[in-house]
Amino acid sequence: MFENAGRTEISSLGEFGLIEHLSKNFTIQNNTQLGIGDDAAVITPTEGYQTLVSTDLLVEGVHFDLSYFPMKHLGYKAVVVNLSDIYAMNGKPKQVTVSLALSSRFSLEAVEELYAGVQLACERYRVDLVGGDTSTSKQGLMISVTAIGEAKSADIAYRSGAKVHDLVVVTGDLGGAYCGYQLLEREKRVYLDNPSVQPDLGGFDYIIERQLKPEARKDIYEILKTLHIKPTAMMDISDGLASECFHIGKASQVGMSLYEEKIPIDPSTYNFARELDLDPTLCALSGGEDYELLFTIDQSDFKKIEHHPDFSIIGYVNEKSDGMNLITKSGNKHALKAQGWTAF
Ligand code: ADP
Ligand code: MG
C-alpha cells in the first residue's frame, strides 16, 4: 500500500539523514537536558521523585496488521500503550525513546506517517522524544518504545498492595478494543474474498477508534489526587480485565469477586458483540487493549467515587483462598479463569 505515489527510498537518506529528518519537528518541554543527537540523552531528575521506566515491543504480523492499521495510528498507539504503563504506576510520563527495524518495503513517506503519530502522542501527552535506535529488518516492521516517567515514592501504586475488603474499580468501559479488532478482521476477510466490496464499518466508529487509536488515562492521575485517593494497587488493562485481576491477585496474595452487571460496557461494544454472537462480558474480561486502569481502594474511599462518572466499582477483594470469582447477572458464582475464558 506504500509502493505507489511519491515513494522515496529510505536508503537515499542514510541512517543519520533519516533520524535527523524524522526528529526535526519535535520539541523538548520537560526535564530533558539533552535529547536526540549524542550517545545518550541527559535527564535532570526532579528532586524527591523516583524514575519509572517501561518498554513495549510491537512486531508486524504479531501485534498489528498493516493491511488495516494506518502507520500514523501505529506510531500513536505504540507511544500511548507505554505511557499507559507509567500512569498505571500512578506516575507521570516525561520522555520516550522510539526504536525501529524496517524492511526495504517501507518508504520514507510511510515512516514519516509513523512519526507523525509519534509526534501527535508526544504533544498530547506532553512527553519528550529523547532517542531511539534505527535498524533494517529482513522482513516487516518492528517498533519498540520506552517510556520514562516520575512519581513521588509515596504515590507509586504497585500491583502488590491490594488487601481484603478493598473495592475493585475500573475506569471507562471495556471490551471495545477487542470488538474493534474483530470488526476490522471481519472486513479484511470480506475484502480479501472480494476486493470490490467496500468495508462496512458504519455505526461502529467507537470500537474502531478503541482499537486503532487508544488513549492512555492521563486524567486519572489528577482526578485521584483531587479526590485524595491513593489506590492500594493499580495496573492498566492491556490483556483483559480477568487476566489483570489475576496479576493483582497474585502480587497481593488475594482473591476478588466481580459483579458481571457492574462491568462497564459501551452500548456499541454490546451491540457489536451481540451481532457476532459473542458474550459482551467475555469481550470485557478477555479482550484486552482497552488501556483503562484497574485499581483497588480502601473501603473508606467509597463515598469519594461512588457517583463519579469516570469510575465503576465492579467488585471487592476477598481472601486468596476464596479465589477469583465472577458473580453473574443471574446471581451465580463462577470461578474466573486465568486466561479469561478462552471461549473465543
Ligand atoms: P548509536 O550509534 O550510538 O546507536 P545512533 O546513530 O543510532 O547512535 O543515534 C543517533 C541519535 O539519534 C541518538 O541520540 C539516538 O538516540 C537517536 N535515534 C536513533 N534512532 C532513532 C529513532 N528511530 N527515533 C528517535 N531517535 C533516534
Ligand atoms: Mg543506534
mmCIF file of C-alpha atoms and ligand atoms in Angstrom:
data_model
loop_
_atom_site.group_PDB
_atom_site.id
_atom_site.type_symbol
_atom_site.label_atom_id
_atom_site.label_comp_id
_atom_site.label_asym_id
_atom_site.label_seq_id
_atom_site.Cartn_x
_atom_site.Cartn_y
_atom_site.Cartn_z
ATOM 1 C CA MET A 1 0.000 0.000 0.000
ATOM 2 C CA PHE A 2 3.005 2.326 0.264
ATOM 3 C CA GLU A 3 4.588 1.276 -3.003
ATOM 4 C CA ASN A 4 2.886 3.883 -5.165
ATOM 5 C CA ALA A 5 2.662 7.667 -5.247
ATOM 6 C CA GLY A 6 5.654 9.750 -4.162
ATOM 7 C CA ARG A 7 7.832 6.921 -2.920
ATOM 8 C CA THR A 8 11.242 7.881 -1.565
ATOM 9 C CA GLU A 9 13.639 5.082 -0.615
ATOM 10 C CA ILE A 10 14.966 5.320 2.945
ATOM 11 C CA SER A 11 18.397 4.341 1.638
ATOM 12 C CA SER A 12 18.553 7.655 -0.230
ATOM 13 C CA LEU A 13 18.843 9.499 3.111
ATOM 14 C CA GLY A 14 21.035 7.090 5.040
ATOM 15 C CA GLU A 15 20.545 6.300 8.735
ATOM 16 C CA PHE A 16 21.697 9.659 10.108
ATOM 17 C CA GLY A 17 19.761 11.596 7.497
ATOM 18 C CA LEU A 18 16.657 9.618 8.360
ATOM 19 C CA ILE A 19 16.894 10.252 12.122
ATOM 20 C CA GLU A 20 17.544 13.944 11.561
ATOM 21 C CA HIS A 21 14.643 14.185 9.147
ATOM 22 C CA LEU A 22 12.203 12.376 11.432
ATOM 23 C CA SER A 23 13.140 14.167 14.632
ATOM 24 C CA LYS A 24 13.449 17.750 13.372
ATOM 25 C CA ASN A 25 9.888 18.775 14.282
ATOM 26 C CA PHE A 26 9.992 17.525 17.853
ATOM 27 C CA THR A 27 10.421 19.968 20.717
ATOM 28 C CA ILE A 28 11.601 19.353 24.277
ATOM 29 C CA GLN A 29 9.431 20.578 27.127
ATOM 30 C CA ASN A 30 10.173 18.507 30.233
ATOM 31 C CA ASN A 31 13.180 17.839 32.450
ATOM 32 C CA THR A 32 15.270 16.829 29.449
ATOM 33 C CA GLN A 33 18.744 18.370 29.409
ATOM 34 C CA LEU A 34 19.690 16.853 26.079
ATOM 35 C CA GLY A 35 17.520 14.863 23.678
ATOM 36 C CA ILE A 36 18.436 13.239 20.371
ATOM 37 C CA GLY A 37 21.911 13.664 18.946
ATOM 38 C CA ASP A 38 24.536 12.347 21.351
ATOM 39 C CA ASP A 39 25.353 8.862 22.608
ATOM 40 C CA ALA A 40 22.760 9.158 25.347
ATOM 41 C CA ALA A 41 20.046 11.574 26.373
ATOM 42 C CA VAL A 42 20.551 13.558 29.569
ATOM 43 C CA ILE A 43 17.659 13.955 32.006
ATOM 44 C CA THR A 44 17.567 16.080 35.140
ATOM 45 C CA PRO A 45 15.744 14.180 37.885
ATOM 46 C CA THR A 46 13.118 16.158 39.790
ATOM 47 C CA GLU A 47 14.040 16.337 43.465
ATOM 48 C CA GLY A 48 12.004 13.979 45.621
ATOM 49 C CA TYR A 49 10.786 11.881 42.687
ATOM 50 C CA GLN A 50 11.586 8.348 41.595
ATOM 51 C CA THR A 51 12.075 7.285 37.994
ATOM 52 C CA LEU A 52 9.670 4.870 36.287
ATOM 53 C CA VAL A 53 10.702 3.005 33.129
ATOM 54 C CA SER A 54 8.580 0.819 30.855
ATOM 55 C CA THR A 55 9.131 -0.783 27.418
ATOM 56 C CA ASP A 56 6.981 -2.499 24.809
ATOM 57 C CA LEU A 57 7.936 -4.165 21.550
ATOM 58 C CA LEU A 58 5.402 -4.355 18.709
ATOM 59 C CA VAL A 59 6.029 -6.758 15.837
ATOM 60 C CA GLU A 60 4.254 -6.638 12.480
ATOM 61 C CA GLY A 61 2.061 -9.688 11.943
ATOM 62 C CA VAL A 62 2.080 -10.446 15.674
ATOM 63 C CA HIS A 63 0.833 -7.247 17.303
ATOM 64 C CA PHE A 64 -0.504 -5.296 14.337
ATOM 65 C CA ASP A 65 -1.667 -5.827 10.769
ATOM 66 C CA LEU A 66 -0.761 -3.026 8.364
ATOM 67 C CA SER A 67 -3.496 -4.004 5.937
ATOM 68 C CA TYR A 68 -5.907 -2.038 8.137
ATOM 69 C CA PHE A 69 -3.653 -0.346 10.703
ATOM 70 C CA PRO A 70 -2.604 3.089 9.359
ATOM 71 C CA MET A 71 1.060 3.969 10.034
ATOM 72 C CA LYS A 72 0.145 7.183 11.818
ATOM 73 C CA HIS A 73 -2.143 5.300 14.189
ATOM 74 C CA LEU A 74 0.539 2.710 14.800
ATOM 75 C CA GLY A 75 3.026 5.399 15.844
ATOM 76 C CA TYR A 76 0.438 6.947 18.121
ATOM 77 C CA LYS A 77 -0.585 3.651 19.704
ATOM 78 C CA ALA A 78 2.999 2.458 20.210
ATOM 79 C CA VAL A 79 3.685 5.551 22.335
ATOM 80 C CA VAL A 80 0.327 5.598 24.138
ATOM 81 C CA VAL A 81 0.480 1.982 25.349
ATOM 82 C CA ASN A 82 3.791 2.736 27.052
ATOM 83 C CA LEU A 83 2.545 5.938 28.634
ATOM 84 C CA SER A 84 -0.364 3.894 29.960
ATOM 85 C CA ASP A 85 2.112 1.759 31.920
ATOM 86 C CA ILE A 86 3.549 4.856 33.604
ATOM 87 C CA TYR A 87 0.062 6.158 34.504
ATOM 88 C CA ALA A 88 -0.705 2.678 35.839
ATOM 89 C CA MET A 89 2.028 3.224 38.460
ATOM 90 C CA ASN A 90 0.295 6.496 39.396
ATOM 91 C CA GLY A 91 3.155 8.407 37.792
ATOM 92 C CA LYS A 92 3.601 10.964 35.035
ATOM 93 C CA PRO A 93 5.470 10.128 31.814
ATOM 94 C CA LYS A 94 8.142 12.627 30.751
ATOM 95 C CA GLN A 95 10.244 11.073 27.981
ATOM 96 C CA VAL A 96 10.067 8.342 25.355
ATOM 97 C CA THR A 97 12.553 6.628 23.076
ATOM 98 C CA VAL A 98 11.422 5.019 19.817
ATOM 99 C CA SER A 99 13.330 2.193 18.122
ATOM 100 C CA LEU A 100 12.554 0.876 14.677
ATOM 101 C CA ALA A 101 13.501 -2.045 12.468
ATOM 102 C CA LEU A 102 12.367 -1.518 8.877
ATOM 103 C CA SER A 103 12.469 -3.712 5.809
ATOM 104 C CA SER A 104 13.052 -2.171 2.372
ATOM 105 C CA ARG A 105 9.303 -2.411 1.782
ATOM 106 C CA PHE A 106 8.872 0.795 3.789
ATOM 107 C CA SER A 107 9.315 4.138 2.090
ATOM 108 C CA LEU A 108 10.367 7.381 3.717
ATOM 109 C CA GLU A 109 6.769 8.569 3.355
ATOM 110 C CA ALA A 110 5.496 5.588 5.349
ATOM 111 C CA VAL A 111 7.987 6.236 8.171
ATOM 112 C CA GLU A 112 7.065 9.938 8.132
ATOM 113 C CA GLU A 113 3.460 8.906 8.745
ATOM 114 C CA LEU A 114 4.556 6.693 11.634
ATOM 115 C CA TYR A 115 6.453 9.610 13.187
ATOM 116 C CA ALA A 116 3.509 11.963 12.657
ATOM 117 C CA GLY A 117 1.641 9.620 15.003
ATOM 118 C CA VAL A 118 4.554 9.505 17.456
ATOM 119 C CA GLN A 119 4.674 13.296 17.429
ATOM 120 C CA LEU A 120 0.939 13.693 17.979
ATOM 121 C CA ALA A 121 1.142 11.391 21.007
ATOM 122 C CA CYS A 122 4.176 13.303 22.353
ATOM 123 C CA GLU A 123 2.305 16.595 22.036
ATOM 124 C CA ARG A 124 -0.986 15.363 23.504
ATOM 125 C CA TYR A 125 0.702 13.722 26.476
ATOM 126 C CA ARG A 126 3.478 16.310 26.815
ATOM 127 C CA VAL A 127 6.401 13.901 26.623
ATOM 128 C CA ASP A 128 9.804 14.443 25.006
ATOM 129 C CA LEU A 129 11.179 12.138 22.300
ATOM 130 C CA VAL A 130 14.785 11.786 23.518
ATOM 131 C CA GLY A 131 16.258 8.998 21.417
ATOM 132 C CA GLY A 132 15.941 5.565 19.919
ATOM 133 C CA ASP A 133 17.639 3.251 17.512
ATOM 134 C CA THR A 134 17.138 2.513 13.824
ATOM 135 C CA SER A 135 17.905 -0.730 12.067
ATOM 136 C CA THR A 136 16.962 -2.599 8.938
ATOM 137 C CA SER A 137 14.987 -5.809 9.157
ATOM 138 C CA LYS A 138 14.833 -8.748 6.753
ATOM 139 C CA GLN A 139 11.079 -8.720 6.923
ATOM 140 C CA GLY A 140 8.415 -6.420 8.269
ATOM 141 C CA LEU A 141 8.341 -3.644 10.806
ATOM 142 C CA MET A 142 9.184 -3.660 14.479
ATOM 143 C CA ILE A 143 8.694 -0.718 16.770
ATOM 144 C CA SER A 144 9.796 -0.538 20.368
ATOM 145 C CA VAL A 145 9.014 2.355 22.678
ATOM 146 C CA THR A 146 10.451 3.007 26.115
ATOM 147 C CA ALA A 147 8.660 5.462 28.378
ATOM 148 C CA ILE A 148 10.373 7.225 31.264
ATOM 149 C CA GLY A 149 8.327 8.868 33.981
ATOM 150 C CA GLU A 150 8.360 10.157 37.524
ATOM 151 C CA ALA A 151 6.399 9.691 40.712
ATOM 152 C CA LYS A 152 6.825 10.540 44.356
ATOM 153 C CA SER A 153 7.758 7.441 46.276
ATOM 154 C CA ALA A 154 4.614 7.643 48.430
ATOM 155 C CA ASP A 155 2.360 7.964 45.358
ATOM 156 C CA ILE A 156 3.548 4.902 43.432
ATOM 157 C CA ALA A 157 0.806 2.294 43.085
ATOM 158 C CA TYR A 158 2.183 -1.243 42.868
ATOM 159 C CA ARG A 159 0.249 -4.377 41.965
ATOM 160 C CA SER A 160 1.041 -5.804 45.369
ATOM 161 C CA GLY A 161 -0.899 -3.531 47.716
ATOM 162 C CA ALA A 162 -4.497 -4.801 47.454
ATOM 163 C CA LYS A 163 -5.973 -6.037 50.740
ATOM 164 C CA VAL A 164 -9.060 -7.998 51.710
ATOM 165 C CA HIS A 165 -12.259 -5.837 51.743
ATOM 166 C CA ASP A 166 -10.802 -3.268 49.313
ATOM 167 C CA LEU A 167 -13.071 -2.252 46.450
ATOM 168 C CA VAL A 168 -12.190 -3.114 42.837
ATOM 169 C CA VAL A 169 -12.568 -0.188 40.433
ATOM 170 C CA VAL A 170 -12.135 0.292 36.677
ATOM 171 C CA THR A 171 -12.086 3.465 34.590
ATOM 172 C CA GLY A 172 -14.064 3.996 31.376
ATOM 173 C CA ASP A 173 -15.551 0.983 29.621
ATOM 174 C CA LEU A 174 -14.183 -2.365 28.493
ATOM 175 C CA GLY A 175 -14.292 -4.754 25.533
ATOM 176 C CA GLY A 176 -14.422 -2.056 22.851
ATOM 177 C CA ALA A 177 -10.881 -2.523 21.524
ATOM 178 C CA TYR A 178 -11.406 -6.258 21.139
ATOM 179 C CA CYS A 179 -14.678 -5.741 19.272
ATOM 180 C CA GLY A 180 -12.954 -3.157 17.050
ATOM 181 C CA TYR A 181 -10.303 -5.755 16.264
ATOM 182 C CA GLN A 182 -12.965 -8.337 15.417
ATOM 183 C CA LEU A 183 -14.718 -5.858 13.134
ATOM 184 C CA LEU A 184 -11.514 -4.912 11.288
ATOM 185 C CA GLU A 185 -10.567 -8.589 10.891
ATOM 186 C CA ARG A 186 -14.032 -9.371 9.557
ATOM 187 C CA GLU A 187 -13.910 -6.592 6.983
ATOM 188 C CA LYS A 188 -10.411 -7.647 5.969
ATOM 189 C CA ARG A 189 -11.668 -11.175 5.224
ATOM 190 C CA VAL A 190 -14.570 -9.761 3.220
ATOM 191 C CA TYR A 191 -12.157 -7.587 1.255
ATOM 192 C CA LEU A 192 -9.749 -10.473 0.576
ATOM 193 C CA ASP A 193 -12.646 -12.577 -0.704
ATOM 194 C CA ASN A 194 -13.921 -9.791 -2.916
ATOM 195 C CA PRO A 195 -11.802 -6.630 -3.262
ATOM 196 C CA SER A 196 -14.628 -4.717 -4.945
ATOM 197 C CA VAL A 197 -16.718 -4.765 -1.745
ATOM 198 C CA GLN A 198 -16.266 -1.610 0.333
ATOM 199 C CA PRO A 199 -15.721 -2.159 4.054
ATOM 200 C CA ASP A 200 -18.873 -1.823 6.111
ATOM 201 C CA LEU A 201 -17.708 -0.037 9.252
ATOM 202 C CA GLY A 202 -20.757 2.182 9.633
ATOM 203 C CA GLY A 203 -22.084 2.879 13.091
ATOM 204 C CA PHE A 204 -19.110 1.341 14.845
ATOM 205 C CA ASP A 205 -16.733 4.292 14.929
ATOM 206 C CA TYR A 206 -16.284 3.980 18.677
ATOM 207 C CA ILE A 207 -14.976 0.412 18.754
ATOM 208 C CA ILE A 208 -12.740 1.009 15.725
ATOM 209 C CA GLU A 209 -11.255 4.010 17.477
ATOM 210 C CA ARG A 210 -10.748 1.972 20.645
ATOM 211 C CA GLN A 211 -8.646 -0.461 18.585
ATOM 212 C CA LEU A 212 -6.816 1.892 16.222
ATOM 213 C CA LYS A 213 -6.456 4.972 18.397
ATOM 214 C CA PRO A 214 -6.434 4.044 22.072
ATOM 215 C CA GLU A 215 -5.788 6.708 24.692
ATOM 216 C CA ALA A 216 -3.973 6.343 27.990
ATOM 217 C CA ARG A 217 -5.888 7.549 31.073
ATOM 218 C CA LYS A 218 -3.713 10.542 31.859
ATOM 219 C CA ASP A 219 -6.667 12.239 33.564
ATOM 220 C CA ILE A 220 -6.957 9.657 36.332
ATOM 221 C CA TYR A 221 -3.705 10.730 37.970
ATOM 222 C CA GLU A 222 -5.129 14.217 38.581
ATOM 223 C CA ILE A 223 -8.625 13.003 39.480
ATOM 224 C CA LEU A 224 -7.301 10.640 42.150
ATOM 225 C CA LYS A 225 -5.115 13.402 43.558
ATOM 226 C CA THR A 226 -8.069 15.794 43.725
ATOM 227 C CA LEU A 227 -10.208 13.155 45.444
ATOM 228 C CA HIS A 228 -7.363 12.344 47.878
ATOM 229 C CA ILE A 229 -7.364 8.711 46.851
ATOM 230 C CA LYS A 230 -4.274 6.586 46.614
ATOM 231 C CA PRO A 231 -5.056 3.227 45.031
ATOM 232 C CA THR A 232 -3.845 0.329 47.161
ATOM 233 C CA ALA A 233 -2.940 -1.474 43.894
ATOM 234 C CA MET A 234 -3.191 -0.456 40.253
ATOM 235 C CA MET A 235 -2.402 -1.630 36.719
ATOM 236 C CA ASP A 236 -3.558 -0.872 33.201
ATOM 237 C CA ILE A 237 -5.820 -3.192 31.241
ATOM 238 C CA SER A 238 -3.815 -4.368 28.265
ATOM 239 C CA ASP A 239 -4.584 -8.108 28.296
ATOM 240 C CA GLY A 240 -8.184 -8.080 29.532
ATOM 241 C CA LEU A 241 -9.823 -7.498 32.893
ATOM 242 C CA ALA A 242 -9.685 -11.127 34.066
ATOM 243 C CA SER A 243 -6.005 -11.532 33.392
ATOM 244 C CA GLU A 244 -5.183 -8.232 35.140
ATOM 245 C CA CYS A 245 -7.241 -9.211 38.183
ATOM 246 C CA PHE A 246 -5.124 -12.341 38.422
ATOM 247 C CA HIS A 247 -1.951 -10.243 38.242
ATOM 248 C CA ILE A 248 -3.056 -8.054 41.149
ATOM 249 C CA GLY A 249 -4.344 -11.112 42.982
ATOM 250 C CA LYS A 250 -1.026 -12.898 42.646
ATOM 251 C CA ALA A 251 1.104 -9.889 43.576
ATOM 252 C CA SER A 252 -1.136 -9.012 46.540
ATOM 253 C CA GLN A 253 -1.891 -12.588 47.662
ATOM 254 C CA VAL A 254 -5.649 -12.021 47.491
ATOM 255 C CA GLY A 255 -8.702 -13.104 45.505
ATOM 256 C CA MET A 256 -11.531 -10.986 44.114
ATOM 257 C CA SER A 257 -15.247 -11.151 43.418
ATOM 258 C CA LEU A 258 -16.515 -9.217 40.399
ATOM 259 C CA TYR A 259 -20.151 -8.493 39.615
ATOM 260 C CA GLU A 260 -20.936 -9.069 35.949
ATOM 261 C CA GLU A 261 -23.653 -6.391 35.965
ATOM 262 C CA LYS A 262 -21.162 -3.779 37.201
ATOM 263 C CA ILE A 263 -18.614 -4.274 34.407
ATOM 264 C CA PRO A 264 -18.870 -1.159 32.217
ATOM 265 C CA ILE A 265 -19.559 -1.900 28.548
ATOM 266 C CA ASP A 266 -20.365 0.754 25.953
ATOM 267 C CA PRO A 267 -23.639 0.221 24.007
ATOM 268 C CA SER A 268 -21.790 0.000 20.670
ATOM 269 C CA THR A 269 -19.469 -2.677 22.108
ATOM 270 C CA TYR A 270 -22.502 -4.514 23.431
ATOM 271 C CA ASN A 271 -24.397 -4.313 20.147
ATOM 272 C CA PHE A 272 -21.443 -5.395 18.038
ATOM 273 C CA ALA A 273 -20.655 -8.343 20.311
ATOM 274 C CA ARG A 274 -24.289 -9.444 20.094
ATOM 275 C CA GLU A 275 -24.181 -9.135 16.294
ATOM 276 C CA LEU A 276 -21.223 -11.536 16.253
ATOM 277 C CA ASP A 277 -22.782 -13.856 18.806
ATOM 278 C CA LEU A 278 -20.064 -13.024 21.315
ATOM 279 C CA ASP A 279 -20.790 -12.567 25.007
ATOM 280 C CA PRO A 280 -20.121 -8.853 25.748
ATOM 281 C CA THR A 281 -18.957 -9.733 29.268
ATOM 282 C CA LEU A 282 -16.392 -12.122 27.806
ATOM 283 C CA CYS A 283 -15.141 -9.373 25.496
ATOM 284 C CA ALA A 284 -14.596 -7.163 28.548
ATOM 285 C CA LEU A 285 -12.993 -9.910 30.632
ATOM 286 C CA SER A 286 -10.707 -11.361 27.984
ATOM 287 C CA GLY A 287 -10.496 -8.877 25.125
ATOM 288 C CA GLY A 288 -7.710 -6.580 26.216
ATOM 289 C CA GLU A 289 -6.118 -3.475 24.692
ATOM 290 C CA ASP A 290 -8.610 -1.118 26.320
ATOM 291 C CA TYR A 291 -5.850 0.697 28.250
ATOM 292 C CA GLU A 292 -8.217 1.619 31.034
ATOM 293 C CA LEU A 293 -6.977 1.445 34.615
ATOM 294 C CA LEU A 294 -7.883 -1.252 37.119
ATOM 295 C CA PHE A 295 -7.297 -0.427 40.775
ATOM 296 C CA THR A 296 -8.270 -1.245 44.300
ATOM 297 C CA ILE A 297 -9.129 1.282 47.007
ATOM 298 C CA ASP A 298 -9.761 1.155 50.712
ATOM 299 C CA GLN A 299 -13.454 0.900 51.606
ATOM 300 C CA SER A 300 -13.262 4.243 53.384
ATOM 301 C CA ASP A 301 -12.816 5.875 49.948
ATOM 302 C CA PHE A 302 -16.148 4.516 48.673
ATOM 303 C CA LYS A 303 -18.115 7.765 49.056
ATOM 304 C CA LYS A 304 -15.488 9.728 47.124
ATOM 305 C CA ILE A 305 -16.027 7.785 43.907
ATOM 306 C CA GLU A 306 -19.498 6.312 44.347
ATOM 307 C CA HIS A 307 -21.103 8.587 41.736
ATOM 308 C CA HIS A 308 -18.006 9.573 39.776
ATOM 309 C CA PRO A 309 -18.670 9.216 36.018
ATOM 310 C CA ASP A 310 -15.122 8.012 35.231
ATOM 311 C CA PHE A 311 -15.203 5.079 37.648
ATOM 312 C CA SER A 312 -17.131 1.848 38.067
ATOM 313 C CA ILE A 313 -16.896 -0.136 41.284
ATOM 314 C CA ILE A 314 -17.066 -3.680 39.943
ATOM 315 C CA GLY A 315 -16.377 -5.835 42.975
ATOM 316 C CA TYR A 316 -14.343 -6.396 46.100
ATOM 317 C CA VAL A 317 -11.157 -8.060 47.255
ATOM 318 C CA ASN A 318 -11.538 -11.316 49.187
ATOM 319 C CA GLU A 319 -9.222 -13.837 50.783
ATOM 320 C CA LYS A 320 -6.928 -15.655 48.389
ATOM 321 C CA SER A 321 -8.474 -18.946 49.495
ATOM 322 C CA ASP A 322 -11.889 -17.685 48.295
ATOM 323 C CA GLY A 323 -10.473 -17.369 44.794
ATOM 324 C CA MET A 324 -11.170 -15.151 41.805
ATOM 325 C CA ASN A 325 -14.887 -15.084 41.061
ATOM 326 C CA LEU A 326 -17.488 -13.672 38.727
ATOM 327 C CA ILE A 327 -20.982 -13.226 40.116
ATOM 328 C CA THR A 328 -23.234 -13.391 37.066
ATOM 329 C CA LYS A 329 -26.301 -11.277 36.378
ATOM 330 C CA SER A 330 -28.439 -14.222 37.472
ATOM 331 C CA GLY A 331 -26.578 -14.374 40.797
ATOM 332 C CA ASN A 332 -24.465 -17.467 40.167
ATOM 333 C CA LYS A 333 -20.847 -17.537 41.247
ATOM 334 C CA HIS A 334 -18.251 -18.799 38.750
ATOM 335 C CA ALA A 335 -14.523 -19.173 39.136
ATOM 336 C CA LEU A 336 -12.734 -16.814 36.728
ATOM 337 C CA LYS A 337 -10.126 -18.493 34.557
ATOM 338 C CA ALA A 338 -6.599 -17.089 34.422
ATOM 339 C CA GLN A 339 -6.702 -16.511 30.663
ATOM 340 C CA GLY A 340 -10.165 -15.082 30.954
ATOM 341 C CA TRP A 341 -12.486 -17.580 29.352
ATOM 342 C CA THR A 342 -10.708 -18.912 26.312
ATOM 343 C CA ALA A 343 -14.035 -19.466 24.602
ATOM 344 C CA PHE A 344 -13.230 -17.229 21.645
HETATM 345 P P1 ADP B 1 24.383 4.992 18.218
HETATM 346 O O1 ADP B 1 25.285 4.657 17.096
HETATM 347 O O2 ADP B 1 25.078 5.478 19.428
HETATM 348 O O3 ADP B 1 23.335 3.958 18.484
HETATM 349 P P2 ADP B 1 22.619 6.398 16.517
HETATM 350 O O4 ADP B 1 23.356 6.902 15.341
HETATM 351 O O5 ADP B 1 21.813 5.151 16.375
HETATM 352 O O6 ADP B 1 23.603 6.297 17.736
HETATM 353 O O7 ADP B 1 21.629 7.511 17.018
HETATM 354 C C1 ADP B 1 22.000 8.873 16.999
HETATM 355 C C2 ADP B 1 20.992 9.640 17.798
HETATM 356 O O8 ADP B 1 19.713 9.507 17.222
HETATM 357 C C3 ADP B 1 20.853 9.164 19.231
HETATM 358 O O9 ADP B 1 20.565 10.290 20.023
HETATM 359 C C4 ADP B 1 19.671 8.241 19.168
HETATM 360 O O10 ADP B 1 19.019 8.156 20.418
HETATM 361 C C5 ADP B 1 18.814 8.908 18.122
HETATM 362 N N1 ADP B 1 17.953 7.973 17.383
HETATM 363 C C6 ADP B 1 18.320 6.896 16.637
HETATM 364 N N2 ADP B 1 17.280 6.293 16.068
HETATM 365 C C7 ADP B 1 16.176 6.989 16.458
HETATM 366 C C8 ADP B 1 14.792 6.857 16.212
HETATM 367 N N3 ADP B 1 14.278 5.883 15.453
HETATM 368 N N4 ADP B 1 13.957 7.774 16.799
HETATM 369 C C9 ADP B 1 14.439 8.745 17.573
HETATM 370 N N5 ADP B 1 15.740 8.943 17.831
HETATM 371 C C10 ADP B 1 16.613 8.069 17.288
HETATM 372 MG MG MG B 2 21.923 3.358 17.265
#
